[in-house]
XYZ file of C-alpha atoms in Angstrom:
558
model
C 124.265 99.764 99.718
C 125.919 96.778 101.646
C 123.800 95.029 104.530
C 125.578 92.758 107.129
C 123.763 91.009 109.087
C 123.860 89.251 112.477
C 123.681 85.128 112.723
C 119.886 84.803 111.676
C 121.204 85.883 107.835
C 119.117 86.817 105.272
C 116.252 89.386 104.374
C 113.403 89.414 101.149
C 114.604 90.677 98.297
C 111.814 91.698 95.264
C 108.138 92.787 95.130
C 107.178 89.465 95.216
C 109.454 87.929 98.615
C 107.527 86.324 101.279
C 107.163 88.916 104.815
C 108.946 88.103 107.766
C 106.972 86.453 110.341
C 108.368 89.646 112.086
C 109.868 92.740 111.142
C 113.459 92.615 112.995
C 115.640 95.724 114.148
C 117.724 97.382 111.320
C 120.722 99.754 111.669
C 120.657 101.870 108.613
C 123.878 104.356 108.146
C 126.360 106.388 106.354
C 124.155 107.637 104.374
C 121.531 110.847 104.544
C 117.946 110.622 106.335
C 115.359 112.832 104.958
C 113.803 113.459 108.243
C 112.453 116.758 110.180
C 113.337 115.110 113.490
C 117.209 116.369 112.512
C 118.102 117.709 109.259
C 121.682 116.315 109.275
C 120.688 112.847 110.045
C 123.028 109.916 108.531
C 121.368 106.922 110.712
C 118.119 105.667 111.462
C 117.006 102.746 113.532
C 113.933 100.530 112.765
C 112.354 97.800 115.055
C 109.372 96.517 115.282
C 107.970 98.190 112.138
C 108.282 101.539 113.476
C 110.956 104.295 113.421
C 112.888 104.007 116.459
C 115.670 106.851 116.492
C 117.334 108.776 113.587
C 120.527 110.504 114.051
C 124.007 111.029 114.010
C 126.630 108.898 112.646
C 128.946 109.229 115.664
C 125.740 107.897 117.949
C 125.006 105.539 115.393
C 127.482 103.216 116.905
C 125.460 102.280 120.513
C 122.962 100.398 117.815
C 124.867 98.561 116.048
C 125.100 95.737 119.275
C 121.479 95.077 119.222
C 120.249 95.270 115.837
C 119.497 92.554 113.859
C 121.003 93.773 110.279
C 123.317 96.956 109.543
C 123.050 98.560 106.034
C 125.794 100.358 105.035
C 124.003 103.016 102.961
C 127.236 104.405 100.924
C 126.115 107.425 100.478
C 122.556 106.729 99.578
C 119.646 108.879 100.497
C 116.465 107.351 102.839
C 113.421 109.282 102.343
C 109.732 108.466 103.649
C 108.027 106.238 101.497
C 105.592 108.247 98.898
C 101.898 107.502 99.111
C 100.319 107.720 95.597
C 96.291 109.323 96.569
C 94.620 108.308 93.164
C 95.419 104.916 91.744
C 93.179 102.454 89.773
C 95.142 99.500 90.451
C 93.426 96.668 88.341
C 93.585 99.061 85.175
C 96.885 100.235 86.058
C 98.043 96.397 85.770
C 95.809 95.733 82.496
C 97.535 98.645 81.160
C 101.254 97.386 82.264
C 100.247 93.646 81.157
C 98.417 94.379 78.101
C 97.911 96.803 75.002
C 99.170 100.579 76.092
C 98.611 103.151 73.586
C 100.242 106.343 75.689
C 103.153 106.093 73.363
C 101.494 105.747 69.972
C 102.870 108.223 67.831
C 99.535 108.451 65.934
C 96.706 106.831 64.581
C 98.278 104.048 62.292
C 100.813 103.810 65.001
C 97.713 103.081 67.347
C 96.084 100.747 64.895
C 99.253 98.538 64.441
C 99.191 98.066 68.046
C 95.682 96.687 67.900
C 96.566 94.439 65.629
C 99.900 92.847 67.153
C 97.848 92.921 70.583
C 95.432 90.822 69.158
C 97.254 88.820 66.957
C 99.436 88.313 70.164
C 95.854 87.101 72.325
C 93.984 84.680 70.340
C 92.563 83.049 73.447
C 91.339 86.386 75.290
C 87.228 86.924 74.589
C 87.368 90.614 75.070
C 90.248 92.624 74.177
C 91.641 95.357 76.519
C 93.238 98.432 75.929
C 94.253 101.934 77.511
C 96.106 105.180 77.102
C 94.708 106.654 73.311
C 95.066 110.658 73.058
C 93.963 111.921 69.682
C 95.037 115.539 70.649
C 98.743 114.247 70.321
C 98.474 112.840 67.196
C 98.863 114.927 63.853
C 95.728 113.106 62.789
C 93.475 115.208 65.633
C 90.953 112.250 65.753
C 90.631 108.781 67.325
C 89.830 105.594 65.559
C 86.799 104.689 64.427
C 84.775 101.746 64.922
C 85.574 100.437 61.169
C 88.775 100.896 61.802
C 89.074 98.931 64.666
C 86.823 96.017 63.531
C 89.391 95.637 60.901
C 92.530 95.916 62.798
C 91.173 93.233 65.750
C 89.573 90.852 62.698
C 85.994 91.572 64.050
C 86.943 90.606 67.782
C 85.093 92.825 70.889
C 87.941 95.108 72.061
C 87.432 97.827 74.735
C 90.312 100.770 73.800
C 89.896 103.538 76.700
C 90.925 107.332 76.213
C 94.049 108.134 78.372
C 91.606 110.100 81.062
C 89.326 107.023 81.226
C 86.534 109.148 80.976
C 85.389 107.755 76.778
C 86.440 104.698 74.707
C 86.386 103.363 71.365
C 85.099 100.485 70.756
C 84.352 97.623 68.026
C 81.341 96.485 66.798
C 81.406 93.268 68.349
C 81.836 94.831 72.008
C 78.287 96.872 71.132
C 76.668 93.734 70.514
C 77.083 91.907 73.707
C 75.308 95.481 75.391
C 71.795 95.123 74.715
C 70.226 98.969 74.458
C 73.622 100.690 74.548
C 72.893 102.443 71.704
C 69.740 104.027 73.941
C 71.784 105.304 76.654
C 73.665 108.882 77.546
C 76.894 109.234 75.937
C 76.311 107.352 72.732
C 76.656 109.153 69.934
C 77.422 107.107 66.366
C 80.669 107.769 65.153
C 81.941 109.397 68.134
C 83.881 107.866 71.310
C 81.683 106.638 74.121
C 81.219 108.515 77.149
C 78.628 108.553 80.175
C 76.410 105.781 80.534
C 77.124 103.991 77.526
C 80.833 104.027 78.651
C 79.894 102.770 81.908
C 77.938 99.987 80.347
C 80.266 98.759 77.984
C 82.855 99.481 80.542
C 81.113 97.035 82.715
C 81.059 94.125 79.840
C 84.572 94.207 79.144
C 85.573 94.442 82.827
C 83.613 91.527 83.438
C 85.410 89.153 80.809
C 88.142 89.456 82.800
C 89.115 86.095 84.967
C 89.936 86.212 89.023
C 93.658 84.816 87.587
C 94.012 88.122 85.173
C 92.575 90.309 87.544
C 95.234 88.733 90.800
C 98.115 89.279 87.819
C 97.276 92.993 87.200
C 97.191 93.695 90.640
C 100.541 92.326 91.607
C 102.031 94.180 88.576
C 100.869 97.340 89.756
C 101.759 96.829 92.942
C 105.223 95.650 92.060
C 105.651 98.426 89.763
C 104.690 100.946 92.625
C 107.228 99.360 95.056
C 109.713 99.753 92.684
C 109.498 103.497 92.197
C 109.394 103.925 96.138
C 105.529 104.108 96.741
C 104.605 102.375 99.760
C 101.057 103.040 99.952
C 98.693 103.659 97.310
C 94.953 104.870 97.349
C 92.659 102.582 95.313
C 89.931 104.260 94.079
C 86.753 102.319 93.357
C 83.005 102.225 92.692
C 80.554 100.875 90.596
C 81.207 102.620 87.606
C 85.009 101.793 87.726
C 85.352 98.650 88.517
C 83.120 95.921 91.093
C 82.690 94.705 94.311
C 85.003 91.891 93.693
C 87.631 93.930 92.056
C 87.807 95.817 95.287
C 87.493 93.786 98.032
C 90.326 91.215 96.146
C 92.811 93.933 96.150
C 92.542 94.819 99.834
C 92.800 90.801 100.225
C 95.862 90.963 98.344
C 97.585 94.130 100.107
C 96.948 92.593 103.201
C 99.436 89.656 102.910
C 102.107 92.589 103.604
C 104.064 91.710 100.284
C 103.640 94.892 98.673
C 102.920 98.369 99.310
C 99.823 99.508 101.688
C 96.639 99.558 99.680
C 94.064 102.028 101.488
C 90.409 101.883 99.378
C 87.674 104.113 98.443
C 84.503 103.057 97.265
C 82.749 105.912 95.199
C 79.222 104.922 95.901
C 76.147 107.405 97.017
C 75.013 107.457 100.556
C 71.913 108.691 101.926
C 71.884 106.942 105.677
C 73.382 104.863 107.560
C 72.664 101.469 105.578
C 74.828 102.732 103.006
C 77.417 104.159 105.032
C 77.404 100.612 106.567
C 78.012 98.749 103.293
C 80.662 101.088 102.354
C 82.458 100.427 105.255
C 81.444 96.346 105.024
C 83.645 96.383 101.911
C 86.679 97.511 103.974
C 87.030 100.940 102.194
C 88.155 104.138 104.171
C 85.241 106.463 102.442
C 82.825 106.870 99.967
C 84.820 108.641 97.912
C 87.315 109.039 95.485
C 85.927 108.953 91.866
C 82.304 109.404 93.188
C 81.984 111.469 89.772
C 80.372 115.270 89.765
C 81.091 115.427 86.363
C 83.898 113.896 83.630
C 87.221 115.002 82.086
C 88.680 117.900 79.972
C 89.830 115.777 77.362
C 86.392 114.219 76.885
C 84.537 117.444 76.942
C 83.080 116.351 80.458
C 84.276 118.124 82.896
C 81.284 120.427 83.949
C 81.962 124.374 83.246
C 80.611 127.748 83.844
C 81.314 128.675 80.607
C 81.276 126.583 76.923
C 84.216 125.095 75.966
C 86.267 126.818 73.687
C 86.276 123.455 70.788
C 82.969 122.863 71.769
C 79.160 124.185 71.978
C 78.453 122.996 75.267
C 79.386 122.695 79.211
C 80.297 119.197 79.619
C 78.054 116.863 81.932
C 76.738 117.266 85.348
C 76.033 113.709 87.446
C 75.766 115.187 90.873
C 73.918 118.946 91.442
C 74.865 120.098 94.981
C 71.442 119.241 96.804
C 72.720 115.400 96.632
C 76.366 116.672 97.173
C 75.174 117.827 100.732
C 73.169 114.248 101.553
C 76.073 112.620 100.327
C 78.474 114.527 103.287
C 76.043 114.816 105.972
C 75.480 111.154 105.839
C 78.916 110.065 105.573
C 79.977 112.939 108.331
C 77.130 111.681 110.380
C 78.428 108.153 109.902
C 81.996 108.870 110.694
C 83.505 108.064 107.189
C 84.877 110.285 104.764
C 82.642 111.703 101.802
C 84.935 112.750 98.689
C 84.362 113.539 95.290
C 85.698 113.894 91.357
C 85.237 117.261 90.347
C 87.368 119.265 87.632
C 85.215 122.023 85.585
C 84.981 124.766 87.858
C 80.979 124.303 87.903
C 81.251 121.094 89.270
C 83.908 121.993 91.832
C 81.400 124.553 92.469
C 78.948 122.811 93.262
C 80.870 120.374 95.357
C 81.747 123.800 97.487
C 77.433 124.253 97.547
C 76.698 121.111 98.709
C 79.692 120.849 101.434
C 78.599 124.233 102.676
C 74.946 122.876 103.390
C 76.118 120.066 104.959
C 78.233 122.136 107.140
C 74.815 124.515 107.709
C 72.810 121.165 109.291
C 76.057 119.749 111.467
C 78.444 122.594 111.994
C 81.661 123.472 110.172
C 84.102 121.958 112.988
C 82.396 118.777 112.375
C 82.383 118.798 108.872
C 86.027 120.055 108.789
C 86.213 116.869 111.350
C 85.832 114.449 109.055
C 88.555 115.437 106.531
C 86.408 115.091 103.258
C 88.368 114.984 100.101
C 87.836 116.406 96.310
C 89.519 114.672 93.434
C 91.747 116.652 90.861
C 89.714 120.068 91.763
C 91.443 121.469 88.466
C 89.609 124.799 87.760
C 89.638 126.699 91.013
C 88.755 129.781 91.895
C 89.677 131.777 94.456
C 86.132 131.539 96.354
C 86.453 128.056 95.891
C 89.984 127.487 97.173
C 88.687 129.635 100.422
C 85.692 127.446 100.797
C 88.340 124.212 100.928
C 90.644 125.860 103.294
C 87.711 127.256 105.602
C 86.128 123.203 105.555
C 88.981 121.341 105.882
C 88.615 119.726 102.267
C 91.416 117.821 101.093
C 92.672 118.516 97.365
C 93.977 115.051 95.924
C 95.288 116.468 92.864
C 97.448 115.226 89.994
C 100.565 117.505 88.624
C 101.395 115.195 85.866
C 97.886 116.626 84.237
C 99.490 119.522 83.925
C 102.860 118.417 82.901
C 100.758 116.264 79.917
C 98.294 118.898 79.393
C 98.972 122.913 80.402
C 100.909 124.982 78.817
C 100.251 127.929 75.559
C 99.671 125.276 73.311
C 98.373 122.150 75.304
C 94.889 120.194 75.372
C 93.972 122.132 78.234
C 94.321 125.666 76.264
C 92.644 123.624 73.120
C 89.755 122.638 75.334
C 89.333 126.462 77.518
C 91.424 128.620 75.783
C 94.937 130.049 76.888
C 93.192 132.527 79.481
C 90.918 129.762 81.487
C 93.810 127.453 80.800
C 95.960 129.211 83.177
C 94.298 129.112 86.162
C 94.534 125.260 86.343
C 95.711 123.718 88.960
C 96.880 126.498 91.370
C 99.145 124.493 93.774
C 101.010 127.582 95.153
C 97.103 128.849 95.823
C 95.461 126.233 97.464
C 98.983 125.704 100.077
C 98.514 129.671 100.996
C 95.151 129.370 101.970
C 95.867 126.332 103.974
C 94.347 123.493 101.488
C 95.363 119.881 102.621
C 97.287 118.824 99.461
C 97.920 115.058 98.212
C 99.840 113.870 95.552
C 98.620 111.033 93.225
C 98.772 109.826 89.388
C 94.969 108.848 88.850
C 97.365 105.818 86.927
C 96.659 104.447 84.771
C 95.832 108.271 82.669
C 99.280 109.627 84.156
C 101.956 106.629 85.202
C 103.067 105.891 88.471
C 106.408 108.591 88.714
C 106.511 109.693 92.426
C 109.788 112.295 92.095
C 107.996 113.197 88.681
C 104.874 114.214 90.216
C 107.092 116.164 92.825
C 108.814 118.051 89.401
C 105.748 119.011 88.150
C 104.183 120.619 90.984
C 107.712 122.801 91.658
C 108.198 123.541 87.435
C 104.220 123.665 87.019
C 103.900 125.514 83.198
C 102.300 128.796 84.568
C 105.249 129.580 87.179
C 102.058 131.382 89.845
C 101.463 127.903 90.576
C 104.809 126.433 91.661
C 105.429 125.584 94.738
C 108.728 124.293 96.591
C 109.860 120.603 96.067
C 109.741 120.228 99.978
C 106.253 121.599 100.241
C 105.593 118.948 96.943
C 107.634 115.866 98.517
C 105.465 116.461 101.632
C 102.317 116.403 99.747
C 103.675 113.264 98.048
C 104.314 111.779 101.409
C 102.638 112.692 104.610
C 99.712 114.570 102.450
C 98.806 111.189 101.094
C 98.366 109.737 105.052
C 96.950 112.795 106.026
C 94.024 112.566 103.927
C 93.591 109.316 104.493
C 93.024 110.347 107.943
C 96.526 109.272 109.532
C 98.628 112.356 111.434
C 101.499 109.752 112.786
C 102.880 108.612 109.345
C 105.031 109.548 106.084
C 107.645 111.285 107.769
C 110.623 110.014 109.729
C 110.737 110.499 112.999
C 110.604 108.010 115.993
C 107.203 106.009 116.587
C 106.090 106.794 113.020
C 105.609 103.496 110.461
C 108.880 102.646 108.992
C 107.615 103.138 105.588
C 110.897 104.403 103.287
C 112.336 104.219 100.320
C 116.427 104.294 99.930
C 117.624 106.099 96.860
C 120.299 106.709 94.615
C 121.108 110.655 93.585
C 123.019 113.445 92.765
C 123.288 116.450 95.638
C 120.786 117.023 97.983
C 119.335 121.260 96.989
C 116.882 122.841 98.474
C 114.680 124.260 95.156
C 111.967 126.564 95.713
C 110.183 129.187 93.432
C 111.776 132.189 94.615
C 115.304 131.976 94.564
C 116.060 133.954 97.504
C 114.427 131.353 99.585
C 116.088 128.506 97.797
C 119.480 130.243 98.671
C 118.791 131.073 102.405
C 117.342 127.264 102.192
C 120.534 125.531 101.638
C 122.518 127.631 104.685
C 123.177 125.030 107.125
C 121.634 127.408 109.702
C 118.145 127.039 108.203
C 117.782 123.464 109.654
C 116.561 122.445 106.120
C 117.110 118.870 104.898
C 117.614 118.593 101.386
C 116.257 116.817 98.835
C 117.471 115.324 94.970
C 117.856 118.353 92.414
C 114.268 118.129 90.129
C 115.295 120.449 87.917
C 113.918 119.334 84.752
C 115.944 117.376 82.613
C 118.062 115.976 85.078
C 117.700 112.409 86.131
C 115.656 111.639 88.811
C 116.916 109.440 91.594
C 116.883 105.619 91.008
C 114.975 103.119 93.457
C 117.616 100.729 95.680
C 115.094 99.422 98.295
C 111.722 100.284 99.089
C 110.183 98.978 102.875
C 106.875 98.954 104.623
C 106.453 98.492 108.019
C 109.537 97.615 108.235
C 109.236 94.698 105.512
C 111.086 94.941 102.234
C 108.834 94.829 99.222
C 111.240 95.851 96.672
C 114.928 95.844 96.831
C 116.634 96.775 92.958
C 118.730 93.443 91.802
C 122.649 93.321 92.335
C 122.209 95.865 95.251
């Protein structure tokens, strides 16, 4: 990818470049433009932070006069910028900055860590850690609390489960929680979950400095521009993170160094004053982790039924009665209401409590207001139709299942193989008409943008699959869609010039049923292509990421 440029030379290169005081007009071409505006596109235009034209190579030339910069593309693909809907971007930096367990092979594996982390941090007063997953190690359990005391020398250390939803911690860490021990969720011996989680959570988030907190941030926005996401969903609330946490990280997005940040504050509202604080902190909705219940892997998600490891449902927070105050005061205040929900009685109930809402205001203004459900894991077909027939966005997370379905994953450990299949029905939900979005929830899956598009098209139980176009779209426009934007994440002229140029093999067109991928790649279907996900293969490399027409990441030597 070669850029010329006209007399003014120069552009940002990295994450971390200062923005131009404005965005100038770039000739991108010779190369291929993912865009539905025309599928054979080679050029695209940009000025003023916008799309301007896309097109042919041949017309390509009557730009080149007036723009500013021309990037030879050589080849390379340009592709909308992805939008990531579920991020938690202070603990996604922690995690990239600090001790990150997702690749301990197993328990003394995970211990050694601790101890090099805190050998390695003699100054820090609470030690931080992420990413633990007991059902991957041979050992089946997690450490325990002796364990740990001895590995960090006796030091407080917060350790959270890869699904965020329990932790381990030491003894020391208990100590600076008066009453812990008194709350939901504690049980001795046993990982912390609930209230006590949320307690402890709170102490160890609190030890850490405005100067950590401002590095973690960058890092996981750097990281994100780097694998082509150009906006990012942060979602917040008091029992993730705090008021400061939150309202930094829009402060920080908003110097235009780094990808888009929009926010959601998971916080209860009953009325208007609450709606109005919400919207005081500069967040989109109250939603996003606004929690109905907890996690699989933590034997909190909220079923129907027991789980199959366990004697018990999970853990309910919200029953549908406050689900329905919850949306007809946000609908009534013009914000979005959203929700975490993954056992199927807690998605159910989410469906209960939407539906009465809808009985006091109407369904069209309900549907209006493009409310949104996090992960939604265990459907059912009632419940899909109840999301399609109120407008409810799914912001959903392949990579779970990529980690997690499958005969023989957690998922089948936690519901058995039966109730494990119907998990995430993709192919389901984009039938009945379900808004999708694409996210990571990072840090419990990482930021992998063309990995979360694999997943969704090679989901484990094949019913599910859906096309890596419908997927990329999810990844894309879905993610400005349910953030309540209908004029960005695709291509075309007027839209944002958020994109991402890329590196690849041949552009395919894959979809579930082979007879459609076939008829797909016939230059008379009008379809553009996209990078062959078939798994295994590499997935395309990063060259340049921009937002609004700014670079934020551009991939050294290139």
């Amino acid at each position: 990818m070669n850029p010329s440029t006209a007399p003014s030379a120069g552009r940002s290169a990295g994450p971390s470049a200062a923005p131009q005081s404005e965005p100038r007009t770039v000739l991108l071409r010779r190369g291929e433009v993912h865009s539905p505006a025309d599928p054979f596109a080679t050029a695209m235009v940009v000025e003023r932070g916008h799309v301007a034209w896309v097109g042919s190579e041949g017309a390509a030339d009557s730009f080149a006069a007036g723009a500013d910069e021309v990037v030879d593309l050589d080849g390379a693909l340009v592709t909308p910028a992805f939008t990531d809907a579920h991020v938690h971007t202070t603990a996604t930096g922690l995690a990239l900055t600090g001790l990150d367990l997702s690749g301990a092979r197993d328990l003394a594996d995970a211990l050694a860590r601790v101890r090099a982390h805190a050998d390695a941090r003699p100054a820090d007063r609470i030690l931080l850690g992420h990413g633990w997953d007991a059902a991957r190690w041979p050992d089946g359990r997690p450490p325990t609390r002796a364990e740990l005391d001895e590995a960090t020398g006796g030091r407080p250390l917060y350790l959270t489960r890869v699904d965020v939803h329990s932790a381990v911690v030491t003894t020391a860490l208990l100590d600076l929680v008066p009453g812990v021990t008194a709350l939901r969720g504690y049980e001795p011996g046993a990982p912390l979950t609930g209230d006590a989680h949320h307690a402890v959570r709170a102490a160890a988030h609190g030890a850490v400095t405005p100067v950590q907190r401002a590095e973690a941030q960058r890092a996981a926005l750097a990281r994100a521009a780097s694998l082509g996401i150009g906006s990012v969903h942060e979602c917040g609330g008091p029992e993730i993170s705090d008021e400061d946490d939150f309202t930094a990280l829009l402060a920080l997005a908003a110097d235009g160094r780094g990808p888009r940040v929009h926010g959601y504050w998971a916080e209860h509202v009953t009325g208007e004053k609450g709606a109005r604080r919400v919207r005081e902190l500069g967040a989109l909705g109250a939603a996003g982790d606004l929690f109905v219940d907890g996690s699989l892997g933590s034997h909190t998600a909220c079923l129907h039924e027991p789980y199959a490891d366990a004697p018990h449902t999970g853990t309910a927070h919200l029953d549908a009665s406050a689900i329905a105050a919850h949306v007809t005061a946000c609908t009534e205040a013009g914000l979005q209401a959203g929700f975490h929900a993954i056992g199927d009685a807690a998605v159910g109930a989410v469906v209960e409590g939407v539906r009465a809402a809808a009985g006091r205001l109407g369904a069209a203004r309900v549907r209006a207001a493009r409310h949104r459900v996090e992960h939604a894991e265990m459907l059912s077909p009632g419940t899909v139709a109840a999301f399609a027939e109120f407008g409810l966005t799914a912001s959903v997370q392949p990579a779970f299942d990529a980690a997690w379905g499958g005969e023989h994953g957690m998922y089948a450990a936690r519901l058995g193989a039966a109730r494990a299949r119907t998990l995430n029905p993709y192919a389901a939900l984009l039938k009945a008409g379900v808004p999708l979005a694409l996210g990571s929830d990072s840090p419990v899956t990482a930021l992998d943008p063309w990995g979360t598009v694999r997943a969704a098209a090679f989901h484990r139980t094949p019913e599910h699959r859906v096309s890596v176009r419908a997927a990329f779209t999810a990844h894309t426009r879905g993610g400005w869609r349910a953030a309540g934007r209908d004029d960005a994440g695709t291509l075309v002229p007027g839209a944002p010039a958020d994109y991402a140029v890329w590196r690849t093999g041949e552009l395919i067109v894959q979809a579930p049923d082979d007879r459609v991928s076939r008829w797909s790649t016939d230059p008379r279907s009008g379809t553009p292509g996209l990078p062959d996900l078939t798994p295994g293969r590499p997935l395309p490399e990063c060259l340049e990421t921009v937002v609004a027409g700014r670079t934020v990441f551009r991939r050294p030597n290139e």
